[in-house]
Coordinates of C-alpha atoms in Angstrom, one line a residue:
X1 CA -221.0 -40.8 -309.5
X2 CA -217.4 -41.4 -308.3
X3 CA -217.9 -40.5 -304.8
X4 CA -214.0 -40.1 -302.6
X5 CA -215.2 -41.6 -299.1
X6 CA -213.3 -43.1 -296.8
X7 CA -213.5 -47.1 -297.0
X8 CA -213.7 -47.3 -292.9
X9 CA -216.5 -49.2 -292.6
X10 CA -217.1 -49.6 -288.4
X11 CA -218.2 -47.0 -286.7
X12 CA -215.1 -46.5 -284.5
X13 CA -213.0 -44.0 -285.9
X14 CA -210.2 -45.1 -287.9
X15 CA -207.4 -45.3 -285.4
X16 CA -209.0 -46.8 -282.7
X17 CA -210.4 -49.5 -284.6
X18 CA -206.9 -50.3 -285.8
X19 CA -206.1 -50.6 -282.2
X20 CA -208.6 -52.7 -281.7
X21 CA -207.8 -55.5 -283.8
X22 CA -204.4 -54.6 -285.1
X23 CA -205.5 -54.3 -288.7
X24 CA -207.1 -52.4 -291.5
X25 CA -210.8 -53.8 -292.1
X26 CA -211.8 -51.6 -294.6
X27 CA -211.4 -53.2 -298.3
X28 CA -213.7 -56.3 -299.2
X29 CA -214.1 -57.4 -303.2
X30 CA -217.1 -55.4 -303.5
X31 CA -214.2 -52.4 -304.1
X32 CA -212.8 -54.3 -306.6
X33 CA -215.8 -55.0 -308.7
X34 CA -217.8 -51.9 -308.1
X35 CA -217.6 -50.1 -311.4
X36 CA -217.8 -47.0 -309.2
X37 CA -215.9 -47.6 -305.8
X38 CA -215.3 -45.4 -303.5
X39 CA -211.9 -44.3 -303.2
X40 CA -208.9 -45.3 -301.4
X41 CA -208.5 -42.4 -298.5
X42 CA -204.2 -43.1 -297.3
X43 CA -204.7 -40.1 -294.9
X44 CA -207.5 -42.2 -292.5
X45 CA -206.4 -46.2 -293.7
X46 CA -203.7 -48.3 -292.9
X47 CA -201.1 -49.0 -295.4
X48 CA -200.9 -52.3 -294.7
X49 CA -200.7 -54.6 -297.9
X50 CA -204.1 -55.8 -299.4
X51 CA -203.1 -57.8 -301.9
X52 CA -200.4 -60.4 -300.2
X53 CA -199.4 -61.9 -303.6
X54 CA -196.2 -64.2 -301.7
X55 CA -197.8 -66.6 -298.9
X56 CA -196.9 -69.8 -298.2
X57 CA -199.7 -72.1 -296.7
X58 CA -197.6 -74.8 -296.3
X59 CA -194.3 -75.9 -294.4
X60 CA -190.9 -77.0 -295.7
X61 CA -191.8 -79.7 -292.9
X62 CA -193.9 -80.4 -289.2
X63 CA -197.1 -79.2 -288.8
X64 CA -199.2 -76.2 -291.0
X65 CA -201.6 -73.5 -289.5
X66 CA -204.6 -74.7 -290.9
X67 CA -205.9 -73.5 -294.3
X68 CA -209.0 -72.0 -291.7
X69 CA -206.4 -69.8 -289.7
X70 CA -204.8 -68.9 -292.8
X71 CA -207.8 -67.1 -294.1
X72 CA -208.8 -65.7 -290.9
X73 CA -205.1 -64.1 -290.5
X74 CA -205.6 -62.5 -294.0
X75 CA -209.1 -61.4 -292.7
X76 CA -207.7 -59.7 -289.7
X77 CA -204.8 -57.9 -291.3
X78 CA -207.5 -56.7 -294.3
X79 CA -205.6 -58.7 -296.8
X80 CA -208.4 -59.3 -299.6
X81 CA -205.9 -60.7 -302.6
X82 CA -203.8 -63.6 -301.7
X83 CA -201.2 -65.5 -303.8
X84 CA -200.9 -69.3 -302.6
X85 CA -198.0 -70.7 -302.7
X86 CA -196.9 -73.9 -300.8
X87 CA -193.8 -74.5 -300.8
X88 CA -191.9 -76.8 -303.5
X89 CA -189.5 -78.6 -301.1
X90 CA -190.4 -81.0 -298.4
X91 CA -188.1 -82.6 -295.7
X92 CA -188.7 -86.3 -295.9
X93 CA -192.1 -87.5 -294.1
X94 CA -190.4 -89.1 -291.7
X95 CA -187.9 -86.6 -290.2
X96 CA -187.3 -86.6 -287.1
X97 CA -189.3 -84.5 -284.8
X98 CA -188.1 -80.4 -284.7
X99 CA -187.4 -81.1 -288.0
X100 CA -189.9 -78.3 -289.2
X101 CA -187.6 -76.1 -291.7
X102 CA -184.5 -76.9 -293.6
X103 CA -183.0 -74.7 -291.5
X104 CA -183.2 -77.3 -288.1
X105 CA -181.9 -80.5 -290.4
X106 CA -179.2 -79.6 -292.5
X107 CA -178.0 -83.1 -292.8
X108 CA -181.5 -83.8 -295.0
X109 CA -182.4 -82.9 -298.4
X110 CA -185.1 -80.3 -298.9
X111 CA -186.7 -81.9 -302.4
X112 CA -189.0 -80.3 -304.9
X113 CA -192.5 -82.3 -304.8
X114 CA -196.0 -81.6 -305.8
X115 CA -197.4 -82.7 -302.0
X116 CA -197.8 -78.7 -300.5
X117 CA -200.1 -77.6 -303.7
X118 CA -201.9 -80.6 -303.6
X119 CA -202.8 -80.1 -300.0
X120 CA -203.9 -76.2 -300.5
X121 CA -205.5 -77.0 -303.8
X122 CA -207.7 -79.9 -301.8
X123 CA -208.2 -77.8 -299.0
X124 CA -209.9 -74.8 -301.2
X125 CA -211.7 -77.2 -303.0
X126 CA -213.1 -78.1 -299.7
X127 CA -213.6 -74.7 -298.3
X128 CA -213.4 -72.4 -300.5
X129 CA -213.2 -68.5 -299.7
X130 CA -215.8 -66.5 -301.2
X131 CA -214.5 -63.2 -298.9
X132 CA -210.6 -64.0 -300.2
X133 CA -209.8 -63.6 -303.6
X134 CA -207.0 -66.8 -303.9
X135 CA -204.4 -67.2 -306.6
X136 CA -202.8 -70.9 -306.8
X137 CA -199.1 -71.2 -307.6
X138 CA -197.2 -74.5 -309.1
X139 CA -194.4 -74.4 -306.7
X140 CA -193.0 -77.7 -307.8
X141 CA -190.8 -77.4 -310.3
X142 CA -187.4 -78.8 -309.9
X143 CA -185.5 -76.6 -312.5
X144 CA -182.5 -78.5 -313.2
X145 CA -184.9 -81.5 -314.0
X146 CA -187.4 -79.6 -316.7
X147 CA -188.3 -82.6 -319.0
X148 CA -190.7 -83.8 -315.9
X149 CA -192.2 -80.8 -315.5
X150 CA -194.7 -80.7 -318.6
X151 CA -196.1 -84.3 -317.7
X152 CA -196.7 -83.1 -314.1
X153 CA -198.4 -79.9 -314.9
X154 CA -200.9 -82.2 -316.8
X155 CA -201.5 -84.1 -313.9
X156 CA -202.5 -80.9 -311.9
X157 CA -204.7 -80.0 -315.1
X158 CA -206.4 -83.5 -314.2
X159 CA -207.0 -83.2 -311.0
X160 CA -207.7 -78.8 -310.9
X161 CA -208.2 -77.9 -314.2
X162 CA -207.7 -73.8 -314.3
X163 CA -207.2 -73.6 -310.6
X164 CA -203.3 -72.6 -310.9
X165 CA -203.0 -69.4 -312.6
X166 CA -199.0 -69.2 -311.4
X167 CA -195.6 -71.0 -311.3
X168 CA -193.3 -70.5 -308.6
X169 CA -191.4 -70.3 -306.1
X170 CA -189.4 -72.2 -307.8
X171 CA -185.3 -72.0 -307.6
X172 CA -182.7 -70.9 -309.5
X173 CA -180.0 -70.5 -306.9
X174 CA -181.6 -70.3 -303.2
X175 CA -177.9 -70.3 -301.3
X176 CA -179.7 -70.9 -298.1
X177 CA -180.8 -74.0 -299.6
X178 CA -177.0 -75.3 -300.2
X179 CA -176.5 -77.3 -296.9
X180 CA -179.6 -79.3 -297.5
X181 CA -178.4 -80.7 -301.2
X182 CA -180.1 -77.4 -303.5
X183 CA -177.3 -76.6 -306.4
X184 CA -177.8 -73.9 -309.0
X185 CA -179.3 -74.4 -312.2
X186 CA -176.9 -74.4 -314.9
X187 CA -177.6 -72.4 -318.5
X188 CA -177.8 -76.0 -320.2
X189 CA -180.8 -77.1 -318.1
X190 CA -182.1 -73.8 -318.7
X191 CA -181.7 -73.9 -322.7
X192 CA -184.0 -77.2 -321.9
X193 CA -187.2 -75.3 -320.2
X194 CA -188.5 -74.8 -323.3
X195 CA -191.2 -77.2 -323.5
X196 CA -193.0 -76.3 -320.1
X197 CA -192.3 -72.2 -320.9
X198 CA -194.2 -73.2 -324.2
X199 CA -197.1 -74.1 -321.9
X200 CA -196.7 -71.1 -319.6
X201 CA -196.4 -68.6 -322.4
X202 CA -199.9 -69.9 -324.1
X203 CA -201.5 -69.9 -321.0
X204 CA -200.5 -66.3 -319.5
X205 CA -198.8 -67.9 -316.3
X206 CA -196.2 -65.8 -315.0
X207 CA -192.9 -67.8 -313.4
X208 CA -191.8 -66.7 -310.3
X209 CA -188.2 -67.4 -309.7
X210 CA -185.9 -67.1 -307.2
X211 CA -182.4 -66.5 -307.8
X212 CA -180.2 -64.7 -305.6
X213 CA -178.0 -62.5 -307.1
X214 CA -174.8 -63.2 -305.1
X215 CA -173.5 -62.9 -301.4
X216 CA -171.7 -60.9 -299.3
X217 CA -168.0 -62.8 -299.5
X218 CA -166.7 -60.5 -302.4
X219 CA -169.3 -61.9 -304.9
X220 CA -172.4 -59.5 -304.9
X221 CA -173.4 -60.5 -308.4
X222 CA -172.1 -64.0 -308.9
X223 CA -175.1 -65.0 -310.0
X224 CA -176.5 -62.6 -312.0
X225 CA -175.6 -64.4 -315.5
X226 CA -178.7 -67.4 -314.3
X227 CA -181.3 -64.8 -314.7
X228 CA -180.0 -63.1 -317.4
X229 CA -179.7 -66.3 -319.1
X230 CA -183.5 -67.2 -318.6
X231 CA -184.6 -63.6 -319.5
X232 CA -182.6 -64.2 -323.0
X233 CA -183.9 -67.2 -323.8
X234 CA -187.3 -66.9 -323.2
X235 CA -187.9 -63.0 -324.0
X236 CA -191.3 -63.7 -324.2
X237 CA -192.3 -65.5 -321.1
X238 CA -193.6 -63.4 -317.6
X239 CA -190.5 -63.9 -315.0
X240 CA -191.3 -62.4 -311.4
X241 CA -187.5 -61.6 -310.1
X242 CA -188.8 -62.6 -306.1
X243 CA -186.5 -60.3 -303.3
X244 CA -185.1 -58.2 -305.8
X245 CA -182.5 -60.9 -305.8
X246 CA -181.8 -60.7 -302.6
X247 CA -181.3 -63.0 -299.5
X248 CA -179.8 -63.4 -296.3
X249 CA -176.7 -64.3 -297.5
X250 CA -176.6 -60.3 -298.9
X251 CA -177.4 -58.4 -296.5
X252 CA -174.6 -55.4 -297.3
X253 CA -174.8 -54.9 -301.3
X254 CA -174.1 -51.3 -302.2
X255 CA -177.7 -50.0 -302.8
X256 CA -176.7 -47.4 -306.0
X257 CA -175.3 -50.6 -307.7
X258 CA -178.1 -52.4 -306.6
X259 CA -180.8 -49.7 -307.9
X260 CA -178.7 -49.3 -311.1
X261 CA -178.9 -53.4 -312.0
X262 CA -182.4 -53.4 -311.3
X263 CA -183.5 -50.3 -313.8
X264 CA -181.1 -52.3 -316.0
X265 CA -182.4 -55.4 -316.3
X266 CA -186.3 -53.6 -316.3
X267 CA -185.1 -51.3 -319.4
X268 CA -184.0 -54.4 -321.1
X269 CA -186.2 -57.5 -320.4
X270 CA -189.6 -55.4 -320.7
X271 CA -191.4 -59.1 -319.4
X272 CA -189.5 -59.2 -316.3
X273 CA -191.1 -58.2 -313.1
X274 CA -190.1 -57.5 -309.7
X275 CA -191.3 -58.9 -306.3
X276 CA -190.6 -57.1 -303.1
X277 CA -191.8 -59.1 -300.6
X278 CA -189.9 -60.5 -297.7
X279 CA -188.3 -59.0 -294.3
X280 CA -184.8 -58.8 -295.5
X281 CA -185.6 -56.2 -298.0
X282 CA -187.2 -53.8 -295.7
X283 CA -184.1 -54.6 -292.6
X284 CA -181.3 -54.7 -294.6
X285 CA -181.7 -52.0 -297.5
X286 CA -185.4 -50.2 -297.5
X287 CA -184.6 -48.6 -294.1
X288 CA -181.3 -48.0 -294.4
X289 CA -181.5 -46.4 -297.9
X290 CA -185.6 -45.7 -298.1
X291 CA -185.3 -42.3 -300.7
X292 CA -182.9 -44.5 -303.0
X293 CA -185.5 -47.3 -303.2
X294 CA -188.6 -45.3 -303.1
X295 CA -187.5 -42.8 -306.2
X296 CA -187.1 -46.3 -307.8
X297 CA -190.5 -47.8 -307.2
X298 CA -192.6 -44.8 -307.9
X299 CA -190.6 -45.1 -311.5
X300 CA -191.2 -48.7 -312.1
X301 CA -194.6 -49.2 -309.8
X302 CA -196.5 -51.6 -312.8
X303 CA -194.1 -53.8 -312.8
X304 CA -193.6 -54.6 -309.1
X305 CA -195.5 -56.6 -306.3
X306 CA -195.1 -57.2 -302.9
X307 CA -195.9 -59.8 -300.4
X308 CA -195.5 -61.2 -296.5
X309 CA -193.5 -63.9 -297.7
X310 CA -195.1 -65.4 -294.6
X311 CA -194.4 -69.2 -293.9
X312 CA -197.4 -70.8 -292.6
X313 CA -195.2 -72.9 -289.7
X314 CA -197.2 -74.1 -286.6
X315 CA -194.5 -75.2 -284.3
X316 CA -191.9 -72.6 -284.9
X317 CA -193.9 -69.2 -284.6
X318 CA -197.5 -68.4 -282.9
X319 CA -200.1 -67.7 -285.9
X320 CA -200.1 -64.0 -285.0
X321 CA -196.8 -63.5 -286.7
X322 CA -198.1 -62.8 -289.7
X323 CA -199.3 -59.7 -288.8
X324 CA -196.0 -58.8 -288.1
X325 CA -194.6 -60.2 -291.5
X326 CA -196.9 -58.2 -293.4
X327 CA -196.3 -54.9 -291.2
X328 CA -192.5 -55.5 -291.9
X329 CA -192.8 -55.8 -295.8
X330 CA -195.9 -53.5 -295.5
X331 CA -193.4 -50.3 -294.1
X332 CA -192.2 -48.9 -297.9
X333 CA -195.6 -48.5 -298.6
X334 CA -196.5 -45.7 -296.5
X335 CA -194.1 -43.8 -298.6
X336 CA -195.0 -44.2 -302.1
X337 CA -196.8 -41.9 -304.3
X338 CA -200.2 -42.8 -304.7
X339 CA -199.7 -44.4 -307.8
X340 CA -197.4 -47.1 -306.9
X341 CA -199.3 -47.5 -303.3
X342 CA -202.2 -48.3 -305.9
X343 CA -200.2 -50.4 -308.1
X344 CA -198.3 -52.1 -305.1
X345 CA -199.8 -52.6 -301.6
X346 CA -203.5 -52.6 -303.1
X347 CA -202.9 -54.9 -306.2
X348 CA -203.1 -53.3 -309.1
X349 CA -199.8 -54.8 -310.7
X350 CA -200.5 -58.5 -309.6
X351 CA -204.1 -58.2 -311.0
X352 CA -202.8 -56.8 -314.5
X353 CA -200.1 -59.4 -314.5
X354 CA -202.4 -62.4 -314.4
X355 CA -205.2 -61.0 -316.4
X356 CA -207.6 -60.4 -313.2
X357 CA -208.2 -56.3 -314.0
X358 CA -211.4 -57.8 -316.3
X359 CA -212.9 -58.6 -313.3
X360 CA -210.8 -56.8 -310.6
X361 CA -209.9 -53.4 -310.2
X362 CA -208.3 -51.5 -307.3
X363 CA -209.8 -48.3 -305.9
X364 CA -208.3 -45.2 -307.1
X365 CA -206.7 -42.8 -304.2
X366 CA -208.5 -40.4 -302.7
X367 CA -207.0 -36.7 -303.8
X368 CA -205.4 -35.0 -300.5
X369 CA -206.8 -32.0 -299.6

């Protein structure tokens, strides 16, 4: 019997607990794979994300929080569903110290490399998580060079066969990568992904891209032809559209026009899907224009997931930040309706999208009363 109870396990009431450690405690895998789990109660829980499908464990540069603290901030925030990513550029090894994002060396080249997975692949082969449900991402495609890209994804076969079960970040545009050598990927190197969207498609691997959809100096949709492009040619392949297409170099888009692209491209590219993780989003458009964005989600709620978009950097933020990260891209949630809280902050999308609703379901929501 389907029994609605609230998933608060401790025996301090709800709000004290969360003042306590700062986090919701109350979902573990067991509610996933119960074929009878108690329901999700939004009147008593946090609305915190649980499934986190955008971290990175790993650095542009300097030193990582360990792969241990990683796991214990998803444990304290009640994050039970994580998508891995590294990161798929690296500042040269030997940078020069402070030289811990792209953002502190703009005179060096942030490079796509396969070091970042490597490390988290090795480190959960080491450690595993039995607690954490982990999804591994490829992150380290270089997109303008795609004929590489099939002979390395065989290497990471060899070494972790079925371990990565997603591609991206990877970069189409990333304008904030500009002053460290990034250019945009042109439709001709695009019309040349075929071979290593041959092996995605076959496989079920969703790409995640991003690809900014233009700035805030009179171009607000300069790049929206890139996308478009890859949606065209490869109709068939799963493309995750990270920030909405958004950055911090558009920060001041008009949010009707922006709702209005987005429905468009969903109504016409029925593989695309939309990730709305990240800080910028919630700042710059969520709070400003929350009904506008909400009324879209709740319409388009299986086709979108969210994330911290958290950067795992030791030396330029304390390790509790990422409870703050995910609060911040955790806020829309407390207004959905319960079907896209469902679909969104507790994972029901992401697991649908990779095939993991065989094994993993999230709880239904508890009826209000």
């Amino acid at each position: 019997m389907n029994v609605c109870r609230l998933l608060f396990r401790s025996a301090v009431p709800a709000t004290l607990a969360m003042a306590f450690s700062g986090a919701a405690v109350g979902l573990t895998l067991e509610d996933y794979t119960n074929p009878s789990p108690a329901c999700f109660n939004r009147a008593t829980q946090p609305h915190l994300t649980v499934a986190d499908t955008h971290i990175h464990f790993r650095p542009f540069g300097g030193e990582s929080v360990s792969y241990h603290d990683m796991l214990k901030l998803m444990a304290d925030n009640g994050v039970v569903f994580g998508g891995v990513m590294g990161i798929g550029q690296r500042l040269p090894w030997d940078a020069r110290p402070g030289c811990d994002s792209y953002q502190d060396c703009r005179d060096l080249p942030a490079n796509p490399t396969i070091k970042n997975d490597f490390v988290n692949a090795a480190n959960f082969a080491e450690f595993k998580s039995p607690d954490r449900q982990l999804v591994f991402s490829m992150t380290f495609p270089d997109l303008a060079r795609p004929a590489e890209i099939p002979a390395l994804i065989a290497l990471y076969d060899k070494e972790y066969p079925g371990l990565f079960k997603l591609m991206g970040e990877a970069n189409v545009v990333k304008q904030a990568l500009f002053p460290n050598g990034h250019v945009p990927v042109t439709t001709a190197q695009i019309d040349q992904w075929a071979d290593f969207m041959k092996i995605l498609r076959e496989r079920n691997i969703p790409l995640a891209l991003h690809s900014d959809l233009g700035n805030d100096t009179g171009e607000p949709t300069k790049y929206r032809p890139l996308l478009e492009h890859v949606l065209r040619t490869y109709p068939d392949n799963k493309i995750i559209w990270l920030h909405l297409g958004m950055s911090s170099q558009q920060v001041a888009m008009d949010p009707l026009n922006h709702i209005l692209l987005l429905q468009g491209m969903l109504d016409r590219f029925p593989n695309l899907y939309l990730d709305i993780s990240w800080g910028v989003l919630e700042q710059n458009y969520f709070s400003k224009y929350r009904q506008g964005y909400v009324d879209f989600i709740n319409r388009n709620s299986s086709r979108i997931i969210t994330g911290s978009d958290y950067v795992a950097y030791k030396n330029k933020q304390p390790a509790y930040n990422y409870a703050d990260e995910l609060k911040t891209s955790s806020a829309m949630n407390a207004y959905l309706n319960n079907d896209a809280f469902r679909n969104i902050a507790l994972g029901q999308t992401y697991l649908t999208l990779l095939g993991m609703n065989a094994t993993y379901n999230a709880p239904q929501i508890c009826p209000s009363r």
